[in-house]
Coordinates of C-alpha atoms in Angstrom, one line a residue:
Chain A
X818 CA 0.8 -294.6 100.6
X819 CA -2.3 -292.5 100.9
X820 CA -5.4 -293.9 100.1
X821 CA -6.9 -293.8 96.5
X822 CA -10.4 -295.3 97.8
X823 CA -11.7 -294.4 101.3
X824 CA -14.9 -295.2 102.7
X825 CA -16.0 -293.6 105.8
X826 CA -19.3 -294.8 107.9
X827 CA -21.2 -295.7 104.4
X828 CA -24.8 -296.6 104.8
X829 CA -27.2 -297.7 102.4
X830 CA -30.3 -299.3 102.1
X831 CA -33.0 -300.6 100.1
X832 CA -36.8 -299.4 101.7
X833 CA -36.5 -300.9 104.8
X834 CA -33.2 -303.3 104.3
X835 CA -30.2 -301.6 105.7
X836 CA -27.6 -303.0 103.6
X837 CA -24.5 -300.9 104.5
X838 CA -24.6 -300.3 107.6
X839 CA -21.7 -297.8 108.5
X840 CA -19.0 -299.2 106.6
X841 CA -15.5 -298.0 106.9
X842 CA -12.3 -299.0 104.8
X843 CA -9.3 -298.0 103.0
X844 CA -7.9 -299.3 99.6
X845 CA -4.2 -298.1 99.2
X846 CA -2.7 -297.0 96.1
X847 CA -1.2 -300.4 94.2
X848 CA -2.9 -302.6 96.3
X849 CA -5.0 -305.5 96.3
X850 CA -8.1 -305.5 98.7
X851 CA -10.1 -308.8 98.9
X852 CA -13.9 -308.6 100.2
X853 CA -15.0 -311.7 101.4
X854 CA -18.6 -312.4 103.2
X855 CA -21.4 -314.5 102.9
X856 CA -24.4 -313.9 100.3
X857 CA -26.2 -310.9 101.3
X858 CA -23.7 -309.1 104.1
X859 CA -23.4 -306.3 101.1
X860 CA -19.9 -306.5 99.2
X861 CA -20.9 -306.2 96.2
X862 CA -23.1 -303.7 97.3
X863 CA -20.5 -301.6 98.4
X864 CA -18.7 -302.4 95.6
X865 CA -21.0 -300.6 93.6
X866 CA -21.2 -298.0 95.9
X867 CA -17.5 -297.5 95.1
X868 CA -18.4 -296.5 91.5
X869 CA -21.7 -294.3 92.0
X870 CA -24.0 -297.5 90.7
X871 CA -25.8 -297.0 93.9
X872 CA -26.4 -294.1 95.9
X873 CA -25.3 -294.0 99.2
X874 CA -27.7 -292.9 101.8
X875 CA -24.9 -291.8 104.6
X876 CA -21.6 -291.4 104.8
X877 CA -18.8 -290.5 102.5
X878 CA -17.1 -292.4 99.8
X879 CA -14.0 -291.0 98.5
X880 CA -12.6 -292.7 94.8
X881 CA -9.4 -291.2 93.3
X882 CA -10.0 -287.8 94.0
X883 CA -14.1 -288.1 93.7
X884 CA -16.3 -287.5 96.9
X885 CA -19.4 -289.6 96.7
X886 CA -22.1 -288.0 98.8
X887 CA -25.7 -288.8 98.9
X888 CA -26.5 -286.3 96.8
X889 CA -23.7 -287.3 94.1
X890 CA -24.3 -285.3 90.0
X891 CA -24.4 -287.1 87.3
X892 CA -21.5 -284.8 85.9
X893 CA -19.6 -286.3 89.1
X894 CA -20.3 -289.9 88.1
X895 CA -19.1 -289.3 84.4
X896 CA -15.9 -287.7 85.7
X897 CA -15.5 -290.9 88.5
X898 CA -16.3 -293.7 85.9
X899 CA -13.2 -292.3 83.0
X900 CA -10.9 -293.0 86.5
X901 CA -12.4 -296.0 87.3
X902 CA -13.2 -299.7 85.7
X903 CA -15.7 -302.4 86.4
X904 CA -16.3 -305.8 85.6
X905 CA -19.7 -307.9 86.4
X906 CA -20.3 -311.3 87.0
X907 CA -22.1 -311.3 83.8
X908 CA -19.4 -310.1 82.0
X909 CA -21.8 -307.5 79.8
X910 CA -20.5 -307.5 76.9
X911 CA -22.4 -305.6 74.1
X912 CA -24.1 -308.8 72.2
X913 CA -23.6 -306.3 69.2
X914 CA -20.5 -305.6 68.8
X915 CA -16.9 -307.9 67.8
X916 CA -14.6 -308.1 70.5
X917 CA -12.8 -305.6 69.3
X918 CA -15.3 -303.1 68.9
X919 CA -16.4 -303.6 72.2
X920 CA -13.1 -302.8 73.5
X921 CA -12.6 -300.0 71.4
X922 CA -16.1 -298.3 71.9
X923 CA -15.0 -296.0 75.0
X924 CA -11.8 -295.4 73.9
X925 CA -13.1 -293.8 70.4
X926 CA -16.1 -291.8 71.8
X927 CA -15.1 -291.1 75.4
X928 CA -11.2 -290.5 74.8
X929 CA -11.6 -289.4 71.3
X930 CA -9.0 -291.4 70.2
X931 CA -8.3 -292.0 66.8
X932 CA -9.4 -295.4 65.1
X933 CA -6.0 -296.8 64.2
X934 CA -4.9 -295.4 67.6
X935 CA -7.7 -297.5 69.2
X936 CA -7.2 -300.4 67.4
X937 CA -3.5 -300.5 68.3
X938 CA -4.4 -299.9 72.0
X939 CA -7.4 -302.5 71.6
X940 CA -5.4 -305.3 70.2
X941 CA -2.3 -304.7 72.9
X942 CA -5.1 -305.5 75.9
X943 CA -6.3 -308.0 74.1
X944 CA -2.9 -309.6 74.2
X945 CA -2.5 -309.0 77.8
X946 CA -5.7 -311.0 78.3
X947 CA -4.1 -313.9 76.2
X948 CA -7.1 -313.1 73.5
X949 CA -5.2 -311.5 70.5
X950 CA -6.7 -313.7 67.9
X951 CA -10.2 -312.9 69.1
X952 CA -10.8 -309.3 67.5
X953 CA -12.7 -310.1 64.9
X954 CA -14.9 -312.6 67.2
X955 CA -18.7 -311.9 68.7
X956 CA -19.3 -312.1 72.2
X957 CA -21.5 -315.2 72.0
X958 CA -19.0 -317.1 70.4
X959 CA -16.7 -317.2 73.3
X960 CA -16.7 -319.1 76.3
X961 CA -18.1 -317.8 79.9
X962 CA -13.8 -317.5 80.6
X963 CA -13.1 -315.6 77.6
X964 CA -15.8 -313.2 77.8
X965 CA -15.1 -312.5 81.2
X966 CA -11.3 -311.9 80.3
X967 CA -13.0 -309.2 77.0
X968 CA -14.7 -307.6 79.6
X969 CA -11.3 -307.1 81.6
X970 CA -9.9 -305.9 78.6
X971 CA -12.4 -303.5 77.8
X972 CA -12.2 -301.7 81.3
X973 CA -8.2 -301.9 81.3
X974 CA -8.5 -300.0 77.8
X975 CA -9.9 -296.9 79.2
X976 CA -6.4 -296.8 81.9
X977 CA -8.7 -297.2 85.0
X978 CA -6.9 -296.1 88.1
X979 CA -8.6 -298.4 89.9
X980 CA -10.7 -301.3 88.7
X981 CA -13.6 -303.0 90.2
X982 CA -14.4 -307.2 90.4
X983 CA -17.8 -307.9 91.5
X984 CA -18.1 -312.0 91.5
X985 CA -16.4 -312.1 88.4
X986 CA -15.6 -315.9 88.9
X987 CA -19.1 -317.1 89.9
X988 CA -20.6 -317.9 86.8
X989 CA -17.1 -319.8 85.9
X990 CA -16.4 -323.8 86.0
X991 CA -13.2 -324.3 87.5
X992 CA -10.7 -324.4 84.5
X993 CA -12.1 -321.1 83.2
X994 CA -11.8 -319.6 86.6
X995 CA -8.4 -320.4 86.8
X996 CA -8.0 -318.6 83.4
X997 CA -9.3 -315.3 84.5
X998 CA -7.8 -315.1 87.9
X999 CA -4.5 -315.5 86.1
X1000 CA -4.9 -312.3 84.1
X1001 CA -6.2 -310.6 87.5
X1002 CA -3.3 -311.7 89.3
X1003 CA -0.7 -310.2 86.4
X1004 CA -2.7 -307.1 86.9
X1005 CA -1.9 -307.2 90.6
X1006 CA 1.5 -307.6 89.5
X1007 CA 1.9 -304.9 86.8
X1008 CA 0.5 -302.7 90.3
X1009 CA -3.0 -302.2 88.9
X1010 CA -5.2 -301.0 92.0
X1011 CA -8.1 -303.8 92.3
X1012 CA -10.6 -304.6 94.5
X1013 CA -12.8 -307.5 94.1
X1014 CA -15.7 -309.3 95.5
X1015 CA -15.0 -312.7 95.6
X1016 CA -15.6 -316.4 96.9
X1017 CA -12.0 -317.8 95.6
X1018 CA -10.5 -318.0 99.1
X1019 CA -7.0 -319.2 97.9
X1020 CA -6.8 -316.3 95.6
X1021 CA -7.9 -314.1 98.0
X1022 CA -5.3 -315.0 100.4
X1023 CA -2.8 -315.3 97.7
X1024 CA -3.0 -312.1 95.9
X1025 CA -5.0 -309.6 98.2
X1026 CA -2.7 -307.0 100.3
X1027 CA -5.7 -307.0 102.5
X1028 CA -9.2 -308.4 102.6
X1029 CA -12.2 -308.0 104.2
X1030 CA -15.0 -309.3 105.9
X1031 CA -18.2 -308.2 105.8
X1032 CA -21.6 -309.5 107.9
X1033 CA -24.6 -307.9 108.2
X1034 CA -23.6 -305.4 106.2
X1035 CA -20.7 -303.8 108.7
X1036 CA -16.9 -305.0 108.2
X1037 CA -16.8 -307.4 110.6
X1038 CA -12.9 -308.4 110.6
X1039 CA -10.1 -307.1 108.0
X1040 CA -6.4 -307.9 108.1
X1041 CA -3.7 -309.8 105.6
X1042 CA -4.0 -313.0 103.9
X1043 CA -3.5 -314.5 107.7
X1044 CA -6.4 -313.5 108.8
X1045 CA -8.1 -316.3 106.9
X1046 CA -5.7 -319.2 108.8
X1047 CA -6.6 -317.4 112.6
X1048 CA -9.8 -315.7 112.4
X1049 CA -11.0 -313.4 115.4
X1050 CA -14.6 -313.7 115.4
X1051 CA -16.9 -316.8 115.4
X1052 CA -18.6 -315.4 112.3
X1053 CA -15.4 -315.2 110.1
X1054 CA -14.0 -318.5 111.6
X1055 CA -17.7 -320.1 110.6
X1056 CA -17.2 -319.0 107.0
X1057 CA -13.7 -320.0 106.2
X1058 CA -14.5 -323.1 108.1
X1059 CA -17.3 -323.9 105.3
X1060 CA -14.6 -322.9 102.9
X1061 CA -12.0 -324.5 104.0
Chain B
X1377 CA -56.7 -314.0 28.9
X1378 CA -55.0 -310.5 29.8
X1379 CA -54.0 -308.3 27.0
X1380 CA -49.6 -307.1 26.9
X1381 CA -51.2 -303.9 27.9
X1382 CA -53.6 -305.1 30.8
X1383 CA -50.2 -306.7 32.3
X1384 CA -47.9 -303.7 31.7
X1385 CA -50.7 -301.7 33.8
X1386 CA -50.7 -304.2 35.9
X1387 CA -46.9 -304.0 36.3
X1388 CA -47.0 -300.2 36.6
X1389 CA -49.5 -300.2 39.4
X1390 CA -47.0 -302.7 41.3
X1391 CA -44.5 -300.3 41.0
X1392 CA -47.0 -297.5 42.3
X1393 CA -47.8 -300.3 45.3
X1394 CA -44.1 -300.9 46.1
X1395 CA -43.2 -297.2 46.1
X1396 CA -46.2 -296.5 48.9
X1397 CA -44.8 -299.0 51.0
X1398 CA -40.9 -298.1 50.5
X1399 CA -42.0 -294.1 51.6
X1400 CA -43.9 -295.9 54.3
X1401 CA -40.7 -297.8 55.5
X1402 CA -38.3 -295.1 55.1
X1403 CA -40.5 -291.9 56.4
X1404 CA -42.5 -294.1 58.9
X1405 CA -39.3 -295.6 59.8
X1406 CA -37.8 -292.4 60.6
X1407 CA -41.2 -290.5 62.2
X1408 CA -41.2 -294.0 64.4
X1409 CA -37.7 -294.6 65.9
X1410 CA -38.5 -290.1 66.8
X1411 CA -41.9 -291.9 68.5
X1412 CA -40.1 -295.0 70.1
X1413 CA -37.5 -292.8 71.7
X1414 CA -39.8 -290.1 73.1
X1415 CA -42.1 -293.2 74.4
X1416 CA -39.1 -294.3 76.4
X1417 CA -37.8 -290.6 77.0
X1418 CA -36.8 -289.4 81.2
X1419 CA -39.4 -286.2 80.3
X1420 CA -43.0 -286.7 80.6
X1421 CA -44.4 -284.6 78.4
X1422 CA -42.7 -286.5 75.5
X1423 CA -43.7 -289.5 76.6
X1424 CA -47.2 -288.4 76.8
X1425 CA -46.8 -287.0 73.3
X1426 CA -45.8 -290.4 71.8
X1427 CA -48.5 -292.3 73.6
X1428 CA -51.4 -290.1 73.0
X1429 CA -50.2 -290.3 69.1
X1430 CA -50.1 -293.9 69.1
X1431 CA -52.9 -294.2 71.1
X1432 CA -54.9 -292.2 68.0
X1433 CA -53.3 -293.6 65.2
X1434 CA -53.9 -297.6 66.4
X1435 CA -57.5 -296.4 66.8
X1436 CA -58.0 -295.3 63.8
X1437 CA -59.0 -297.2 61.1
X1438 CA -56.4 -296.7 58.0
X1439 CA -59.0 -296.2 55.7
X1440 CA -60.6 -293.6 57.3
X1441 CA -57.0 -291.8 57.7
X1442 CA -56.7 -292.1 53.9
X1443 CA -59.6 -290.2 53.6
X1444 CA -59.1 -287.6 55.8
X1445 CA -55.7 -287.2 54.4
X1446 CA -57.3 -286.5 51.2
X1447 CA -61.0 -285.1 51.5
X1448 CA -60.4 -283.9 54.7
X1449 CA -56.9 -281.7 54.4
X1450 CA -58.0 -280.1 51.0
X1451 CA -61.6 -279.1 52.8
X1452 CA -58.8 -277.2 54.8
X1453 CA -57.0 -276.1 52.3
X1454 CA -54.3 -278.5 51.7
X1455 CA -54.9 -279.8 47.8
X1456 CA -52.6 -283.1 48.3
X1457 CA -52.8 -285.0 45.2
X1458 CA -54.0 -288.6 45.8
X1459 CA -50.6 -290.3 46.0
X1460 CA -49.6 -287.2 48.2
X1461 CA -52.2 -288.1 50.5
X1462 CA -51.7 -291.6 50.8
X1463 CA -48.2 -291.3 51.8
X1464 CA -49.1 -289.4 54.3
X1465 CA -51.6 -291.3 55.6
X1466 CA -49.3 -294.3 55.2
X1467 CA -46.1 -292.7 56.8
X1468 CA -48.5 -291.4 60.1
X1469 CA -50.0 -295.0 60.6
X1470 CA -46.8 -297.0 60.2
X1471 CA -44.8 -294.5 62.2
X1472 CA -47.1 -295.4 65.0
X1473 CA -47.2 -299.2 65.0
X1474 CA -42.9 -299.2 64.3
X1475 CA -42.8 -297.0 67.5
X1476 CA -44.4 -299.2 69.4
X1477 CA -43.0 -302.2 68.1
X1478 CA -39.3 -300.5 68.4
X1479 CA -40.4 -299.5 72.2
X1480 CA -40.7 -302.9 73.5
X1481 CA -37.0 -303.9 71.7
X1482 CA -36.0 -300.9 73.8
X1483 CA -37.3 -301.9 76.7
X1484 CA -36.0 -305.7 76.5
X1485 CA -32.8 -304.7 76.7
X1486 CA -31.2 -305.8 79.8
X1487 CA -30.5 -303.3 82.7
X1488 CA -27.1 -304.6 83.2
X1489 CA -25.9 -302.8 79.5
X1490 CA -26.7 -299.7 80.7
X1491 CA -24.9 -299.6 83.5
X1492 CA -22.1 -301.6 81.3
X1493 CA -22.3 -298.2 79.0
X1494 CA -22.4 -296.3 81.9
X1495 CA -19.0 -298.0 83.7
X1496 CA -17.5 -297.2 80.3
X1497 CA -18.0 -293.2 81.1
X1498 CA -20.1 -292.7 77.9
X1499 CA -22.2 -290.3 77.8
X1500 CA -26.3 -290.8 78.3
X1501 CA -26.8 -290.3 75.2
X1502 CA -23.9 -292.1 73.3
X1503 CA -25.1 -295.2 75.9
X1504 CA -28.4 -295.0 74.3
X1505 CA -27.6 -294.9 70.5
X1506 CA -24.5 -296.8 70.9
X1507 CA -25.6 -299.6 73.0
X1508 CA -29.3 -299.4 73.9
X1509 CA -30.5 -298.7 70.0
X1510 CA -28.9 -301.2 68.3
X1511 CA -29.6 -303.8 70.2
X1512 CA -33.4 -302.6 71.3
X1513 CA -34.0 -303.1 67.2
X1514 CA -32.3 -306.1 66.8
X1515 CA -34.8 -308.0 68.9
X1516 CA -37.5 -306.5 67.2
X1517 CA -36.2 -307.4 64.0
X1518 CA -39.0 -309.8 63.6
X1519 CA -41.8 -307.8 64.3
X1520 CA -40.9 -305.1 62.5
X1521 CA -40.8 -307.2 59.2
X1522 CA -43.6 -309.3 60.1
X1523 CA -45.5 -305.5 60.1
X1524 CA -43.7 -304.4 57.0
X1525 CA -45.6 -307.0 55.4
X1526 CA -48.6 -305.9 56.5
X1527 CA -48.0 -302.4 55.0
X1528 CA -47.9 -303.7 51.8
X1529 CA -51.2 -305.1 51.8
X1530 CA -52.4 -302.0 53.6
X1531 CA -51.6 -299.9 50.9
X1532 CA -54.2 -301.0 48.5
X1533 CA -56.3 -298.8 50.7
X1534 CA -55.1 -296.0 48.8
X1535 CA -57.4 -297.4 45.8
X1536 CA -60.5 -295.8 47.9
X1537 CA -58.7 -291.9 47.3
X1538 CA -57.8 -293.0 43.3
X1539 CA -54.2 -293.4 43.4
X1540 CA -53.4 -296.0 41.1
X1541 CA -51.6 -298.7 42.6
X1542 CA -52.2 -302.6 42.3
X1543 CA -55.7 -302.6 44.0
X1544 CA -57.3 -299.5 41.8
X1545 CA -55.8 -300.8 38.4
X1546 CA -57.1 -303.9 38.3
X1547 CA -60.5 -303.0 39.6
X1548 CA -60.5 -300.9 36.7
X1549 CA -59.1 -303.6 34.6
X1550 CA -62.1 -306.0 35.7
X1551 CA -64.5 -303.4 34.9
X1552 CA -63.5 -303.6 31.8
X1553 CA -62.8 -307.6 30.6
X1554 CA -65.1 -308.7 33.3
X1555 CA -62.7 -311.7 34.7
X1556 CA -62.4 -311.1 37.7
X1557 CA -60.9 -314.2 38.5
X1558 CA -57.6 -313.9 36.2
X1559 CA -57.5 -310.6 37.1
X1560 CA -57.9 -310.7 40.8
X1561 CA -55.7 -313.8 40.9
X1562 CA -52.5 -312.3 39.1
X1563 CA -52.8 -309.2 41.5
X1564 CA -52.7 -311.5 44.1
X1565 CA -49.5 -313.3 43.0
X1566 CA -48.3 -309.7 42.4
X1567 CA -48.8 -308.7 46.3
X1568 CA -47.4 -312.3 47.2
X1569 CA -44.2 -311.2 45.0
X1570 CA -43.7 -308.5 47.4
X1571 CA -44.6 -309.9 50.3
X1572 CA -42.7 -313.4 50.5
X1573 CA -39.0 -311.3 50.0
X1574 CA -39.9 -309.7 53.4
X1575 CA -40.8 -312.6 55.2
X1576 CA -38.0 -314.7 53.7
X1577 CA -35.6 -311.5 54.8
X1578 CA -37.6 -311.9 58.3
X1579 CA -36.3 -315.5 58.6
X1580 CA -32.7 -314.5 57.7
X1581 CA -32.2 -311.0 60.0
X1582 CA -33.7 -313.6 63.1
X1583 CA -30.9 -316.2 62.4
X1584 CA -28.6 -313.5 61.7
X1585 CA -28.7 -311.1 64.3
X1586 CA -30.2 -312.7 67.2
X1587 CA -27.0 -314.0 68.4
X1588 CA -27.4 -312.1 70.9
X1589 CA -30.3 -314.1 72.0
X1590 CA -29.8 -317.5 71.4

């Protein structure tokens, strides 16, 4: 399958921190990539490199059809974000809106779609994210888990062809992380293209097609789920080993 | 004790007082969010525009915009009559103060929705009245009443160019009966009338809407 994300010799930095330092990787159509890496080797970095949040210095990104360049237009960043979904660590939610407007926000002024047509739509991801009774519910009367799972729903409402998880889990206990990687691994199922920052090694090796490993902002080691049990390098063997 | 008719003037002149501050809300509402939105505008010409005006209007004292609202624009030909003048003396100053006020709830709100708004494809501008707006005046919610309080009491300046609100009437009234103290103390229960709803409102709207800041 060809590539719908392709990242070739990306560098970025902030003044004088090189954070990306010639990073190169492929995400295939339908798959699941992993990155994996220690605080500060830059994946979620290149994450949001991936959808135009930062502005690559060198390189080339290329994201369903959109070549990210140094130089990218704010036109092109419109046209990359209607093709491609994100959810933060921090979920985001707009604190003003009901769940269900939240979701349906994009859909009615991006999309143009109508309001019972939106609604419908809203109220089917909802269900998909186990939250159907929740419509009519504000943000801050959720938990951390359920938010997190709104803000999946809110992306998966605008039909991303890819969709983005930077940390999404880290602010999570551990019964509440269970709850959201469930409705990330059904995704993976239903053949949703993802790639995701994460810390959860058993998920990682249990869902990704592939997953990376980033130090020092290059991509140190990548490979299949196996690649955690027999590491190459001492950095990657270190890390698991912590994790492990 | 006041006369059925000293009251009913009375009364009127609240009415006169409430009406002031309501086209001071509305207008000087409207003039400000224009003001709070250039102030935090990309171009820098608009945001010097909104600066230098507020920078003018805060230093200028609203009495001496009520008169050159009314002795000063009919020198230049502009015959306002007084209750003319005083609105627009009132909408200019509170336009100034509710943009700076609104500016700060702009600016409060978190990075991360933008880029949230952005993510989402909308478009700059839909991000900004959609998502920033709402929110931006939300947290100022308190400030915002706290100063519509103070426009009411700011409108008896308007007594000074003879429109007769609360203020004028019942100096007229005392020069009249002489009981200043009556007088002087049912005007202020009058202002207090007005006043308390808004702070009482103030109390609700923070309860209310700050959920997003608890």
């Amino acid at each position: 399958m060809s590539p719908i994300v392709k990242l070739n010799n990306v560098s970025k930095s902030f003044g004088s921190l090189h954070v990306l330092q010639g990073v190169s990787f492929d995400v295939a159509a339908g798959s699941v990539v992993a990155i994996i890496g220690r605080s500060g080797s830059g994946k979620s970095t290149a994450l949001r490199c991936i959808n135009g949040l930062e502005k690559i210095n060198s390189g080339e990104i290329t994201v369903c059809n959109h070549h990210l360049h140094h130089d990218v237009t704010r036109a092109q960043l419109r046209a990359l974000h209607l093709d491609v979904g994100i959810v933060f660590q921090s979920y985001n939610l707009f604190p003003h809106l009901t769940v269900g407007q939240n979701i349906m926000l994009a859909p009615r002024w991006v999309r143009k779609q109508s309001k019972p047509e939106a609604r419908e739509h809203a109220a089917e991801v909802l269900r998909k994210v186990g939250l159907a009774e929740k419509f009519d519910a504000y943000p801050e009367q959720l938990s951390g888990g359920q938010q997190q799972r709104v803000a999946i729903a809110r992306s998966l409402a605008m039909e991303p062809k890819l969709m983005l998880f930077d940390e999404v889990t880290s602010a999570l206990d551990p019964e509440l992380t269970g709850e959201v990687l469930k409705v990330m691994e059904s995704l993976a199922r239903d053949g949703m293209t993802m790639v995701l920052v994460t810390h959860e090694m058993a998920f990682a090796r249990g869902v990704a097609d592939k997953i990376v490993f980033m130090h020092q902002g290059r991509v140190w080691e990548e490979g299949g789920g196996e690649m955690l049990s027999a590491p190459q390098t001492p950095e990657l063997r270190q890390f698991v080993g912590n994790g492990l | 004790m006041l006369t059925t008719f000293q009251m009913q003037a009375l009364l009127t002149a609240a009415v006169w007082t409430a009406g002031l501050s309501l086209i001071a809300f509305v207008l000087g509402g409207a003039v400000g969010l224009l003001i709070a939105v250039m102030r935090v505008s990309a171009n820098r010409v608009l945001r010097g525009i909104a600066f230098t005006y507020i920078q003018i209007v805060q230093g200028t004292p609203l009495l001496v915009m009520m008169m050159l609202a009314f002795f000063g624009l009919s020198i230049l030909g502009f015959d306002l009559a007084p209750f003319t003048a005083a609105s627009f003396a009132m909408v200019i100053y509170s336009s100034a103060y509710f943009g700076e006020i609104w500016r700060g709830g702009i600016l409060a709100v978190p990075k991360t929705q933008w880029e949230a708004a952005e993510c989402l494809a909308l478009h700059p501008v839909q991000r900004f009245w959609l998502v920033i707006i709402p929110q931006g005046l939300r947290i100022s919610t308190p400030p915002t009443v706290g100063f519509m309080v103070q426009i009411v009491k700011n409108t008896s300046l308007a007594s000074v160019i003879g429109v007769a609100e609360l203020t004028y009437t019942s100096k007229l009234i005392n020069n009249s009966t002489f009981q200043p103290f009556i007088i002087f103390s049912v005007v202020a229960v009058l202002y207090f009338c007005m006043c308390y709803p808004l702070a009482w409102w103030s109390r609700k709207l923070e309860d209310k809407l700050n959920v997003a800041h608890r």
